[in-house]
Structures are given as structure tokens and as C-alpha cells.
């Protein structure tokens, strides 16, 4: 798509698209996937219109837009406002879903269930809801987890992990990824990737490492510790938890650690550096070349049928992130340029 046409198209019906987008996002938050999807479809259709839409008859003729949605679009054009969106945005329901949706690990589904059970405040959750261990942790640090972590503090957290890891296994490669590696001034959490060049010394590291970090009081709560092989045959072991640096006025921070075999390093580094949006477009590009990019490897010669892989293909040699870009015919992009 030429970016010039795309720009012109979205400009001309921009107010409509923005309101539909906002409404679609609210539906997604309430887990109304069907409505969220039909809004998304309508947005795609309207983006393709090169002229200003100016009649109801025209809207109803557009593919994939039914009567009820067409009426709403006409309301936006005719009156410049969208009452249902305004009501929805200011409703108690949406405010509560936002509040609950910010408990770490809670999706729209759980937030909605809590609302339906009659809960309206964090205190309601604390005193009346039946919470899983992770939800209790998420609630305990609700406000702390919403605060961004200054970059310098991420560096301190990384140093603490290194200080406990190196005595266990000398020569480990320890790299902080996520938004930190993308150069952000503040981060939502700390994402640490660990491997060893010899290809074996990373094995069995995670449990002694987290034990050591618990003993000194740095790790305060566990969320996920997983050392299972996933369906891709990968052997990432991961720890999601909560840490607290020593000293006055410190805050509890979310810490993710992934330990991987060295031959998966470049793909894991690429994945864990993100952003999530960037990863999605890399994966769909791989798909186009009949390849498959995961956090473990890049496979070529993949055969798909109806979107499921009937032949997994063969893994390519990916010693560096650069090599992955090259296979996908992309110019290399440094981490700071991987937000989209
Ligand atoms: N990731 C992904 N898809 C997801 C979640 C994560 O591809 N659904 C990858 C890309 C992310 C990386 O994992 O960059 C780390 O995940 P985070 O949730 O920690 O995201 P960021 O570090 O990018 O941002 P933040 O500053 O919010 O932590
Ligand atoms: Mg992160
Ligand atoms: Mn993370």
C-alpha cells in the first residue's frame, strides 16, 4: 500500500474512524469479541473509501456494514457525535472494567466476571472475591505495578540478577530486553534473557538463581515458574515474579527472567525485545515467505493449510538478529526502531 493513498483515505473520514475505533476498543475491553470484530471490519472498509462519506444510503451499501452499525455511522456524520460511545465511556461499568483490568494478569474476561458478581472496588475484590494466588499478588501491588520504572533502576535490577547469577555459572550471557533494550526512558517491567555460549551451562540455572535472589529478600513474590517444554518443542524456562531493591523508598517491580539454549539466542532476543506489535508484523512477514518465526527459531519451507501448519519445515541458522532480518529481506532495524 502506498502510504500517500493510505494517508489521504484516513484523513477524509478520520472523525468517523476515530469514533468507531474508540467504540471497538471498548467492546474489546468488555470482551464483546463479536462487536469488536464488526467494528474493526467497518473501519477497514471505511479506510478504503477515497472520498468523504455523506449519505446513509452509501453507508448501507458498504460491504460488511449492517443496518444498526450504518445508523451509528450516520449519526457520527450527521450530528458529529456518537451518543452510545459517550455513554459507554462515562459509564460506571467501563470505569470498573478499567480498574479491574489493571490487576496484573487479568484480562477483560475476569474483569467482567467480577463486575457481574457485583464487585465495584478494589476493596470489594480484596474482601469478597475468590482470588487466585497471582490475582492476590496483582492486587497487593496494584498501584506500584502501574508505575513505570525509571531506566536507571532497571539497570540496578539487572546488576542484582548478575551479581547472583555469575557465581552460580561463570560466563553467562545476561541481557535485559523489552522496552529497556528499545531505549525507553521508563519501563513497565524488567525482562531479562539469560543463556550461555557453551550451549549447556544454562541448564538448571533458573531454580538456584531464583532461590538465591529470594534468600536475600530481593524476590518477594512468585507469579510463574515454568520449566516445561512448549508445543513448539522449545525449552525456554521462565520466571515471572516481583522484586524489591534494598534501600529506602523502593517500589515492588515486576521481573521476568527467561533462560534459553544458546542456539535459540537470536530468535529469543528478537522476541523478548519486541515490541509485541513489531513481533506480530515480523511473524506475518515470515508467514508470507512460507517461514515460521517463533521465540525459538525461524523455520523455512513451512506448509500451511487453512492456517494450520501441516509441515513445520526446517530451522534456519540464525546466529544473530541481523541474520533473521536478512532471511526476511528486511533492512536491519536496531532495537530503538522496533516500536511498531
Ligand atoms: N511479547 C510479545 N507478545 C506479547 C507479550 C510480549 O511478543 N503478547 C514480547 C515483546 C515484548 C516482550 O515480549 O516487547 C516483553 O514483554 P513486556 O510485556 O514486558 O513488554 P515491553 O517490555 O515491550 O513493554 P513494558 O515497558 O510495558 O514492559
Ligand atoms: Mg517489559
Ligand atoms: Mn515483561
mmCIF file of C-alpha atoms and ligand atoms in Angstrom:
data_model
loop_
_atom_site.group_PDB
_atom_site.id
_atom_site.type_symbol
_atom_site.label_atom_id
_atom_site.label_comp_id
_atom_site.label_asym_id
_atom_site.label_seq_id
_atom_site.Cartn_x
_atom_site.Cartn_y
_atom_site.Cartn_z
ATOM 1 C CA UNK A 1 0.000 0.000 0.000
ATOM 2 C CA UNK A 2 1.338 3.417 -0.849
ATOM 3 C CA UNK A 3 1.491 5.459 2.306
ATOM 4 C CA UNK A 4 0.271 8.524 0.444
ATOM 5 C CA UNK A 5 -3.066 6.979 -0.524
ATOM 6 C CA UNK A 6 -3.453 5.470 2.943
ATOM 7 C CA UNK A 7 -2.994 8.904 4.468
ATOM 8 C CA UNK A 8 -5.474 10.579 2.173
ATOM 9 C CA UNK A 9 -8.075 7.896 2.806
ATOM 10 C CA UNK A 10 -7.902 8.015 6.558
ATOM 11 C CA UNK A 11 -7.889 11.822 6.569
ATOM 12 C CA UNK A 12 -11.126 12.231 4.687
ATOM 13 C CA UNK A 13 -13.214 10.074 7.061
ATOM 14 C CA UNK A 14 -10.944 10.442 10.049
ATOM 15 C CA UNK A 15 -13.568 11.552 12.605
ATOM 16 C CA UNK A 16 -15.713 8.530 11.771
ATOM 17 C CA UNK A 17 -12.832 6.111 12.008
ATOM 18 C CA UNK A 18 -11.641 7.541 15.328
ATOM 19 C CA UNK A 19 -15.038 7.170 16.957
ATOM 20 C CA UNK A 20 -15.539 3.669 15.597
ATOM 21 C CA UNK A 21 -12.060 2.769 16.807
ATOM 22 C CA UNK A 22 -12.818 4.019 20.318
ATOM 23 C CA UNK A 23 -16.085 2.085 20.396
ATOM 24 C CA UNK A 24 -14.427 -1.090 19.078
ATOM 25 C CA UNK A 25 -11.801 -0.839 21.799
ATOM 26 C CA UNK A 26 -14.460 -0.509 24.477
ATOM 27 C CA UNK A 27 -16.190 -3.595 23.149
ATOM 28 C CA UNK A 28 -12.864 -5.440 23.222
ATOM 29 C CA UNK A 29 -12.454 -4.391 26.860
ATOM 30 C CA UNK A 30 -15.846 -5.797 27.713
ATOM 31 C CA UNK A 31 -14.807 -8.974 25.906
ATOM 32 C CA UNK A 32 -17.563 -8.499 23.329
ATOM 33 C CA UNK A 33 -15.385 -10.014 20.625
ATOM 34 C CA UNK A 34 -18.124 -10.206 18.040
ATOM 35 C CA UNK A 35 -18.954 -6.489 18.183
ATOM 36 C CA UNK A 36 -15.262 -5.545 18.451
ATOM 37 C CA UNK A 37 -14.692 -7.540 15.279
ATOM 38 C CA UNK A 38 -17.554 -5.982 13.320
ATOM 39 C CA UNK A 39 -16.292 -2.505 14.245
ATOM 40 C CA UNK A 40 -12.825 -3.467 13.086
ATOM 41 C CA UNK A 41 -14.263 -4.709 9.799
ATOM 42 C CA UNK A 42 -16.224 -1.477 9.295
ATOM 43 C CA UNK A 43 -13.086 0.584 9.971
ATOM 44 C CA UNK A 44 -11.157 -1.368 7.338
ATOM 45 C CA UNK A 45 -13.962 -0.788 4.823
ATOM 46 C CA UNK A 46 -14.190 2.937 5.542
ATOM 47 C CA UNK A 47 -10.418 3.327 5.332
ATOM 48 C CA UNK A 48 -10.698 2.182 1.733
ATOM 49 C CA UNK A 49 -13.140 4.969 0.828
ATOM 50 C CA UNK A 50 -11.262 7.676 -1.009
ATOM 51 C CA UNK A 51 -13.974 10.321 -0.627
ATOM 52 C CA UNK A 52 -15.979 11.742 2.251
ATOM 53 C CA UNK A 53 -18.972 9.538 3.005
ATOM 54 C CA UNK A 54 -22.056 11.739 3.078
ATOM 55 C CA UNK A 55 -25.253 9.722 2.887
ATOM 56 C CA UNK A 56 -26.909 6.890 4.777
ATOM 57 C CA UNK A 57 -27.650 5.058 1.523
ATOM 58 C CA UNK A 58 -23.984 4.994 0.738
ATOM 59 C CA UNK A 59 -23.060 3.523 4.110
ATOM 60 C CA UNK A 60 -25.606 0.735 3.987
ATOM 61 C CA UNK A 61 -24.230 -0.341 0.611
ATOM 62 C CA UNK A 62 -20.710 -0.789 2.003
ATOM 63 C CA UNK A 63 -19.734 -4.466 2.345
ATOM 64 C CA UNK A 64 -19.953 -5.900 5.842
ATOM 65 C CA UNK A 65 -21.828 -2.985 7.410
ATOM 66 C CA UNK A 66 -25.296 -3.871 8.677
ATOM 67 C CA UNK A 67 -28.248 -1.630 9.431
ATOM 68 C CA UNK A 68 -27.534 -0.979 13.086
ATOM 69 C CA UNK A 69 -23.894 -0.051 12.548
ATOM 70 C CA UNK A 70 -24.816 2.052 9.485
ATOM 71 C CA UNK A 71 -27.219 4.091 11.654
ATOM 72 C CA UNK A 72 -24.441 4.765 14.139
ATOM 73 C CA UNK A 73 -22.042 5.833 11.412
ATOM 74 C CA UNK A 74 -24.696 8.134 10.022
ATOM 75 C CA UNK A 75 -25.204 9.633 13.485
ATOM 76 C CA UNK A 76 -21.490 10.486 13.597
ATOM 77 C CA UNK A 77 -21.624 12.116 10.161
ATOM 78 C CA UNK A 78 -24.931 13.884 10.687
ATOM 79 C CA UNK A 79 -24.521 15.137 14.258
ATOM 80 C CA UNK A 80 -20.768 14.956 14.789
ATOM 81 C CA UNK A 81 -21.262 12.901 17.930
ATOM 82 C CA UNK A 82 -21.829 9.311 18.937
ATOM 83 C CA UNK A 83 -24.104 9.110 21.934
ATOM 84 C CA UNK A 84 -23.585 5.448 22.674
ATOM 85 C CA UNK A 85 -19.816 5.966 22.801
ATOM 86 C CA UNK A 86 -20.167 8.932 25.177
ATOM 87 C CA UNK A 87 -22.498 6.986 27.445
ATOM 88 C CA UNK A 88 -20.284 3.947 27.396
ATOM 89 C CA UNK A 89 -17.129 5.941 28.125
ATOM 90 C CA UNK A 90 -18.637 7.643 31.138
ATOM 91 C CA UNK A 91 -20.438 4.569 32.482
ATOM 92 C CA UNK A 92 -19.654 3.027 35.837
ATOM 93 C CA UNK A 93 -19.358 -0.270 34.002
ATOM 94 C CA UNK A 94 -16.390 0.875 31.879
ATOM 95 C CA UNK A 95 -14.707 2.544 34.832
ATOM 96 C CA UNK A 96 -14.914 -0.644 36.869
ATOM 97 C CA UNK A 97 -13.667 -2.767 33.947
ATOM 98 C CA UNK A 98 -10.680 -0.424 33.608
ATOM 99 C CA UNK A 99 -9.989 -0.607 37.322
ATOM 100 C CA UNK A 100 -10.176 -4.413 37.422
ATOM 101 C CA UNK A 101 -8.432 -4.890 34.077
ATOM 102 C CA UNK A 102 -5.331 -3.284 35.583
ATOM 103 C CA UNK A 103 -4.876 -6.043 38.143
ATOM 104 C CA UNK A 104 -1.767 -7.808 36.831
ATOM 105 C CA UNK A 105 -2.658 -10.879 34.770
ATOM 106 C CA UNK A 106 -6.364 -10.032 34.496
ATOM 107 C CA UNK A 107 -7.933 -9.870 31.083
ATOM 108 C CA UNK A 108 -11.321 -8.412 30.165
ATOM 109 C CA UNK A 109 -12.919 -11.762 30.832
ATOM 110 C CA UNK A 110 -12.051 -11.842 34.517
ATOM 111 C CA UNK A 111 -12.775 -8.123 34.974
ATOM 112 C CA UNK A 112 -16.246 -8.684 33.539
ATOM 113 C CA UNK A 113 -16.860 -11.728 35.746
ATOM 114 C CA UNK A 114 -16.011 -9.670 38.815
ATOM 115 C CA UNK A 115 -18.346 -6.915 37.683
ATOM 116 C CA UNK A 116 -21.124 -9.440 37.119
ATOM 117 C CA UNK A 117 -20.549 -10.801 40.623
ATOM 118 C CA UNK A 118 -21.336 -7.331 41.940
ATOM 119 C CA UNK A 119 -17.825 -6.105 42.769
ATOM 120 C CA UNK A 120 -17.109 -2.433 42.126
ATOM 121 C CA UNK A 121 -13.948 -1.504 44.043
ATOM 122 C CA UNK A 122 -10.526 -2.983 44.735
ATOM 123 C CA UNK A 123 -11.662 -3.364 48.323
ATOM 124 C CA UNK A 124 -14.584 -5.492 47.141
ATOM 125 C CA UNK A 125 -12.064 -7.742 45.396
ATOM 126 C CA UNK A 126 -9.849 -7.873 48.475
ATOM 127 C CA UNK A 127 -12.618 -8.766 50.878
ATOM 128 C CA UNK A 128 -15.210 -10.640 48.840
ATOM 129 C CA UNK A 129 -13.765 -12.117 45.650
ATOM 130 C CA UNK A 130 -12.248 -15.551 45.344
ATOM 131 C CA UNK A 131 -8.768 -14.711 44.052
ATOM 132 C CA UNK A 132 -6.041 -16.899 42.595
ATOM 133 C CA UNK A 133 -2.530 -16.524 44.005
ATOM 134 C CA UNK A 134 -1.447 -14.355 41.062
ATOM 135 C CA UNK A 135 -4.507 -12.143 41.376
ATOM 136 C CA UNK A 136 -3.745 -11.630 45.076
ATOM 137 C CA UNK A 137 -0.214 -10.569 44.180
ATOM 138 C CA UNK A 138 -1.527 -8.299 41.421
ATOM 139 C CA UNK A 139 -3.931 -6.679 43.859
ATOM 140 C CA UNK A 140 -1.363 -6.346 46.639
ATOM 141 C CA UNK A 141 0.912 -4.291 44.375
ATOM 142 C CA UNK A 142 -1.882 -2.746 42.277
ATOM 143 C CA UNK A 143 -0.615 0.830 42.449
ATOM 144 C CA UNK A 144 3.088 0.002 42.424
ATOM 145 C CA UNK A 145 2.741 -2.108 39.250
ATOM 146 C CA UNK A 146 1.034 0.764 37.439
ATOM 147 C CA UNK A 147 4.090 2.947 37.947
ATOM 148 C CA UNK A 148 6.751 2.956 35.270
ATOM 149 C CA UNK A 149 10.299 2.000 36.292
ATOM 150 C CA UNK A 150 12.996 4.596 35.594
ATOM 151 C CA UNK A 151 15.697 3.262 33.285
ATOM 152 C CA UNK A 152 18.453 3.605 35.908
ATOM 153 C CA UNK A 153 16.535 1.411 38.294
ATOM 154 C CA UNK A 154 16.193 -1.271 35.607
ATOM 155 C CA UNK A 155 19.993 -1.183 35.330
ATOM 156 C CA UNK A 156 20.242 -1.710 39.116
ATOM 157 C CA UNK A 157 17.849 -4.661 38.963
ATOM 158 C CA UNK A 158 19.881 -6.197 36.131
ATOM 159 C CA UNK A 159 23.047 -5.743 38.217
ATOM 160 C CA UNK A 160 21.428 -7.548 41.146
ATOM 161 C CA UNK A 161 20.474 -10.510 38.939
ATOM 162 C CA UNK A 162 24.012 -10.631 37.514
ATOM 163 C CA UNK A 163 25.542 -10.488 40.981
ATOM 164 C CA UNK A 164 23.641 -13.647 41.940
ATOM 165 C CA UNK A 165 23.920 -15.462 38.593
ATOM 166 C CA UNK A 166 27.642 -15.210 37.829
ATOM 167 C CA UNK A 167 28.821 -17.022 40.989
ATOM 168 C CA UNK A 168 26.464 -19.900 40.086
ATOM 169 C CA UNK A 169 27.646 -20.227 36.470
ATOM 170 C CA UNK A 170 30.578 -18.187 35.185
ATOM 171 C CA UNK A 171 30.390 -16.870 31.630
ATOM 172 C CA UNK A 172 26.634 -16.488 31.348
ATOM 173 C CA UNK A 173 25.251 -14.009 28.822
ATOM 174 C CA UNK A 174 22.727 -11.796 30.612
ATOM 175 C CA UNK A 175 20.826 -9.240 28.545
ATOM 176 C CA UNK A 176 17.936 -7.015 29.585
ATOM 177 C CA UNK A 177 15.393 -6.865 26.737
ATOM 178 C CA UNK A 178 11.855 -5.439 26.385
ATOM 179 C CA UNK A 179 11.303 -1.697 26.427
ATOM 180 C CA UNK A 180 14.676 -1.204 28.157
ATOM 181 C CA UNK A 181 16.589 -2.556 25.183
ATOM 182 C CA UNK A 182 14.403 -0.449 22.892
ATOM 183 C CA UNK A 183 15.878 2.540 24.695
ATOM 184 C CA UNK A 184 12.815 3.708 26.613
ATOM 185 C CA UNK A 185 13.295 6.177 29.482
ATOM 186 C CA UNK A 186 10.893 4.185 31.677
ATOM 187 C CA UNK A 187 9.782 0.554 31.601
ATOM 188 C CA UNK A 188 6.680 -1.363 32.665
ATOM 189 C CA UNK A 189 8.732 -4.258 33.981
ATOM 190 C CA UNK A 190 12.201 -5.769 33.672
ATOM 191 C CA UNK A 191 12.749 -8.500 31.056
ATOM 192 C CA UNK A 192 15.989 -10.422 31.452
ATOM 193 C CA UNK A 193 17.227 -13.026 28.965
ATOM 194 C CA UNK A 194 19.929 -15.489 30.026
ATOM 195 C CA UNK A 195 21.945 -18.001 28.013
ATOM 196 C CA UNK A 196 25.430 -19.497 27.899
ATOM 197 C CA UNK A 197 27.684 -19.687 24.824
ATOM 198 C CA UNK A 198 28.718 -23.271 25.563
ATOM 199 C CA UNK A 199 25.131 -24.388 24.885
ATOM 200 C CA UNK A 200 24.733 -26.422 28.096
ATOM 201 C CA UNK A 201 25.672 -24.402 31.170
ATOM 202 C CA UNK A 202 22.354 -22.528 31.187
ATOM 203 C CA UNK A 203 20.572 -25.779 32.066
ATOM 204 C CA UNK A 204 19.254 -25.970 35.590
ATOM 205 C CA UNK A 205 20.172 -22.362 36.336
ATOM 206 C CA UNK A 206 16.774 -20.824 36.980
ATOM 207 C CA UNK A 207 15.817 -22.516 40.255
ATOM 208 C CA UNK A 208 19.132 -21.932 42.073
ATOM 209 C CA UNK A 209 19.176 -18.384 40.741
ATOM 210 C CA UNK A 210 15.683 -17.521 41.956
ATOM 211 C CA UNK A 211 16.412 -19.289 45.274
ATOM 212 C CA UNK A 212 19.478 -17.149 45.743
ATOM 213 C CA UNK A 213 17.525 -13.992 44.887
ATOM 214 C CA UNK A 214 14.803 -14.982 47.343
ATOM 215 C CA UNK A 215 17.209 -15.673 50.177
ATOM 216 C CA UNK A 216 18.486 -12.095 50.141
ATOM 217 C CA UNK A 217 14.952 -10.714 50.049
ATOM 218 C CA UNK A 218 15.188 -9.344 46.514
ATOM 219 C CA UNK A 219 12.424 -11.560 45.096
ATOM 220 C CA UNK A 220 9.318 -11.028 47.216
ATOM 221 C CA UNK A 221 6.586 -12.937 45.354
ATOM 222 C CA UNK A 222 6.410 -15.570 42.613
ATOM 223 C CA UNK A 223 3.918 -15.415 39.772
ATOM 224 C CA UNK A 224 5.018 -18.051 37.273
ATOM 225 C CA UNK A 225 7.871 -20.522 37.299
ATOM 226 C CA UNK A 226 7.775 -22.775 34.279
ATOM 227 C CA UNK A 227 10.358 -25.198 33.050
ATOM 228 C CA UNK A 228 8.098 -27.112 30.704
ATOM 229 C CA UNK A 229 8.720 -27.634 27.020
ATOM 230 C CA UNK A 230 6.150 -25.775 24.983
ATOM 231 C CA UNK A 231 4.257 -27.091 21.967
ATOM 232 C CA UNK A 232 6.941 -25.742 19.674
ATOM 233 C CA UNK A 233 9.473 -28.113 21.208
ATOM 234 C CA UNK A 234 11.268 -25.132 22.716
ATOM 235 C CA UNK A 235 12.911 -25.278 26.069
ATOM 236 C CA UNK A 236 12.503 -21.786 27.420
ATOM 237 C CA UNK A 237 12.308 -21.786 31.137
ATOM 238 C CA UNK A 238 10.789 -18.688 32.576
ATOM 239 C CA UNK A 239 10.233 -16.971 35.851
ATOM 240 C CA UNK A 240 7.732 -14.155 36.367
ATOM 241 C CA UNK A 241 7.825 -12.556 39.788
ATOM 242 C CA UNK A 242 8.155 -9.469 41.929
ATOM 243 C CA UNK A 243 11.371 -7.869 43.139
ATOM 244 C CA UNK A 244 12.397 -5.138 45.546
ATOM 245 C CA UNK A 245 15.790 -3.484 45.635
ATOM 246 C CA UNK A 246 17.315 -2.842 49.070
ATOM 247 C CA UNK A 247 17.163 0.682 50.452
ATOM 248 C CA UNK A 248 14.660 3.349 51.420
ATOM 249 C CA UNK A 249 11.653 4.331 49.306
ATOM 250 C CA UNK A 250 11.921 1.408 46.921
ATOM 251 C CA UNK A 251 8.959 0.053 44.989
ATOM 252 C CA UNK A 252 7.966 -3.504 44.162
ATOM 253 C CA UNK A 253 8.698 -4.160 40.484
ATOM 254 C CA UNK A 254 7.710 -6.872 38.032
ATOM 255 C CA UNK A 255 10.641 -9.018 36.901
ATOM 256 C CA UNK A 256 10.631 -11.576 34.062
ATOM 257 C CA UNK A 257 13.573 -13.910 33.524
ATOM 258 C CA UNK A 258 13.885 -16.292 30.573
ATOM 259 C CA UNK A 259 16.672 -18.876 30.310
ATOM 260 C CA UNK A 260 17.337 -20.356 26.872
ATOM 261 C CA UNK A 261 19.767 -22.597 24.965
ATOM 262 C CA UNK A 262 22.348 -20.647 23.009
ATOM 263 C CA UNK A 263 21.264 -21.754 19.529
ATOM 264 C CA UNK A 264 17.931 -20.010 20.147
ATOM 265 C CA UNK A 265 19.537 -16.806 21.369
ATOM 266 C CA UNK A 266 18.947 -14.542 18.361
ATOM 267 C CA UNK A 267 15.284 -15.521 17.956
ATOM 268 C CA UNK A 268 14.682 -15.199 21.702
ATOM 269 C CA UNK A 269 16.466 -11.834 21.794
ATOM 270 C CA UNK A 270 14.354 -10.589 18.899
ATOM 271 C CA UNK A 271 11.152 -11.837 20.525
ATOM 272 C CA UNK A 272 11.891 -10.576 24.028
ATOM 273 C CA UNK A 273 12.976 -7.150 22.751
ATOM 274 C CA UNK A 274 9.670 -6.637 20.974
ATOM 275 C CA UNK A 275 7.650 -4.589 20.746
ATOM 276 C CA UNK A 276 4.731 -7.013 20.697
ATOM 277 C CA UNK A 277 3.374 -5.125 17.684
ATOM 278 C CA UNK A 278 6.711 -5.354 15.893
ATOM 279 C CA UNK A 279 6.861 -9.097 16.621
ATOM 280 C CA UNK A 280 3.439 -9.552 15.092
ATOM 281 C CA UNK A 281 4.454 -7.903 11.836
ATOM 282 C CA UNK A 282 7.729 -9.887 11.681
ATOM 283 C CA UNK A 283 5.761 -13.080 12.136
ATOM 284 C CA UNK A 284 3.255 -12.242 9.466
ATOM 285 C CA UNK A 285 6.066 -11.364 7.093
ATOM 286 C CA UNK A 286 7.663 -14.762 7.773
ATOM 287 C CA UNK A 287 4.284 -16.320 7.063
ATOM 288 C CA UNK A 288 4.303 -14.709 3.596
ATOM 289 C CA UNK A 289 7.631 -16.378 2.787
ATOM 290 C CA UNK A 290 6.328 -19.749 3.969
ATOM 291 C CA UNK A 291 8.508 -19.411 7.012
ATOM 292 C CA UNK A 292 7.649 -19.570 10.672
ATOM 293 C CA UNK A 293 9.209 -17.233 13.214
ATOM 294 C CA UNK A 294 8.855 -18.043 16.894
ATOM 295 C CA UNK A 295 10.701 -17.095 20.056
ATOM 296 C CA UNK A 296 12.826 -20.199 19.479
ATOM 297 C CA UNK A 297 13.684 -20.266 15.811
ATOM 298 C CA UNK A 298 12.988 -19.345 12.197
ATOM 299 C CA UNK A 299 11.807 -22.252 10.061
ATOM 300 C CA UNK A 300 11.710 -22.295 6.274
ATOM 301 C CA UNK A 301 9.644 -24.425 3.881
ATOM 302 C CA UNK A 302 6.637 -24.452 6.148
ATOM 303 C CA UNK A 303 3.482 -25.844 4.588
ATOM 304 C CA UNK A 304 0.234 -24.421 5.879
ATOM 305 C CA UNK A 305 -3.289 -25.488 5.138
ATOM 306 C CA UNK A 306 -6.219 -23.410 6.378
ATOM 307 C CA UNK A 307 -3.802 -21.561 8.625
ATOM 308 C CA UNK A 308 -2.509 -24.648 10.417
ATOM 309 C CA UNK A 309 0.972 -25.945 9.752
ATOM 310 C CA UNK A 310 0.970 -29.384 8.166
ATOM 311 C CA UNK A 311 4.733 -29.316 7.699
ATOM 312 C CA UNK A 312 6.887 -27.431 10.201
ATOM 313 C CA UNK A 313 9.733 -27.000 7.698
ATOM 314 C CA UNK A 314 13.366 -26.835 8.763
ATOM 315 C CA UNK A 315 15.119 -24.413 11.089
ATOM 316 C CA UNK A 316 17.455 -21.850 9.551
ATOM 317 C CA UNK A 317 20.827 -20.981 11.036
ATOM 318 C CA UNK A 318 20.235 -17.752 12.965
ATOM 319 C CA UNK A 319 23.413 -16.723 14.795
ATOM 320 C CA UNK A 320 22.380 -13.047 15.066
ATOM 321 C CA UNK A 321 19.320 -10.809 14.903
ATOM 322 C CA UNK A 322 20.777 -9.406 11.664
ATOM 323 C CA UNK A 323 20.592 -12.860 10.092
ATOM 324 C CA UNK A 324 16.852 -13.057 10.832
ATOM 325 C CA UNK A 325 16.207 -9.682 9.155
ATOM 326 C CA UNK A 326 18.227 -10.879 6.185
ATOM 327 C CA UNK A 327 16.198 -14.059 5.698
ATOM 328 C CA UNK A 328 13.076 -11.890 5.700
ATOM 329 C CA UNK A 329 14.584 -9.477 3.138
ATOM 330 C CA UNK A 330 14.380 -6.604 5.593
ATOM 331 C CA UNK A 331 16.993 -3.988 6.308
ATOM 332 C CA UNK A 332 18.214 -4.390 9.872
ATOM 333 C CA UNK A 333 16.394 -2.305 12.465
ATOM 334 C CA UNK A 334 18.117 -1.537 15.761
ATOM 335 C CA UNK A 335 16.037 -2.076 18.923
ATOM 336 C CA UNK A 336 15.217 1.649 19.245
ATOM 337 C CA UNK A 337 13.350 1.417 15.929
ATOM 338 C CA UNK A 338 11.189 -1.560 16.798
ATOM 339 C CA UNK A 339 8.171 0.071 18.387
ATOM 340 C CA UNK A 340 5.877 -0.839 15.501
HETATM 341 N N1 LIG B 1 5.822 -10.044 23.804
HETATM 342 C C1 LIG B 1 5.114 -10.383 22.662
HETATM 343 N N2 LIG B 1 3.767 -10.568 22.722
HETATM 344 C C2 LIG B 1 3.103 -10.406 23.886
HETATM 345 C C3 LIG B 1 3.797 -10.068 25.057
HETATM 346 C C4 LIG B 1 5.169 -9.898 24.969
HETATM 347 O O1 LIG B 1 5.709 -10.527 21.592
HETATM 348 N N3 LIG B 1 1.776 -10.570 23.922
HETATM 349 C C5 LIG B 1 7.262 -9.817 23.699
HETATM 350 C C6 LIG B 1 7.516 -8.445 23.099
HETATM 351 C C7 LIG B 1 7.728 -7.587 24.304
HETATM 352 C C8 LIG B 1 8.480 -8.538 25.215
HETATM 353 O O2 LIG B 1 7.872 -9.811 24.984
HETATM 354 O O3 LIG B 1 8.497 -6.431 23.999
HETATM 355 C C9 LIG B 1 8.402 -8.149 26.671
HETATM 356 O O4 LIG B 1 7.058 -8.040 27.074
HETATM 357 P P1 LIG B 1 6.582 -6.866 28.016
HETATM 358 O O5 LIG B 1 5.137 -7.113 28.300
HETATM 359 O O6 LIG B 1 7.490 -6.748 29.183
HETATM 360 O O7 LIG B 1 6.627 -5.569 27.072
HETATM 361 P P2 LIG B 1 7.705 -4.407 26.903
HETATM 362 O O8 LIG B 1 8.936 -4.683 27.691
HETATM 363 O O9 LIG B 1 7.863 -4.205 25.447
HETATM 364 O O10 LIG B 1 6.981 -3.105 27.483
HETATM 365 P P3 LIG B 1 6.849 -2.677 29.025
HETATM 366 O O11 LIG B 1 7.692 -1.460 29.207
HETATM 367 O O12 LIG B 1 5.393 -2.373 29.196
HETATM 368 O O13 LIG B 1 7.290 -3.818 29.860
HETATM 369 MG MG1 LIG B 2 8.864 -5.226 29.660
HETATM 370 MN MN1 LIG B 3 7.770 -8.419 30.672
#
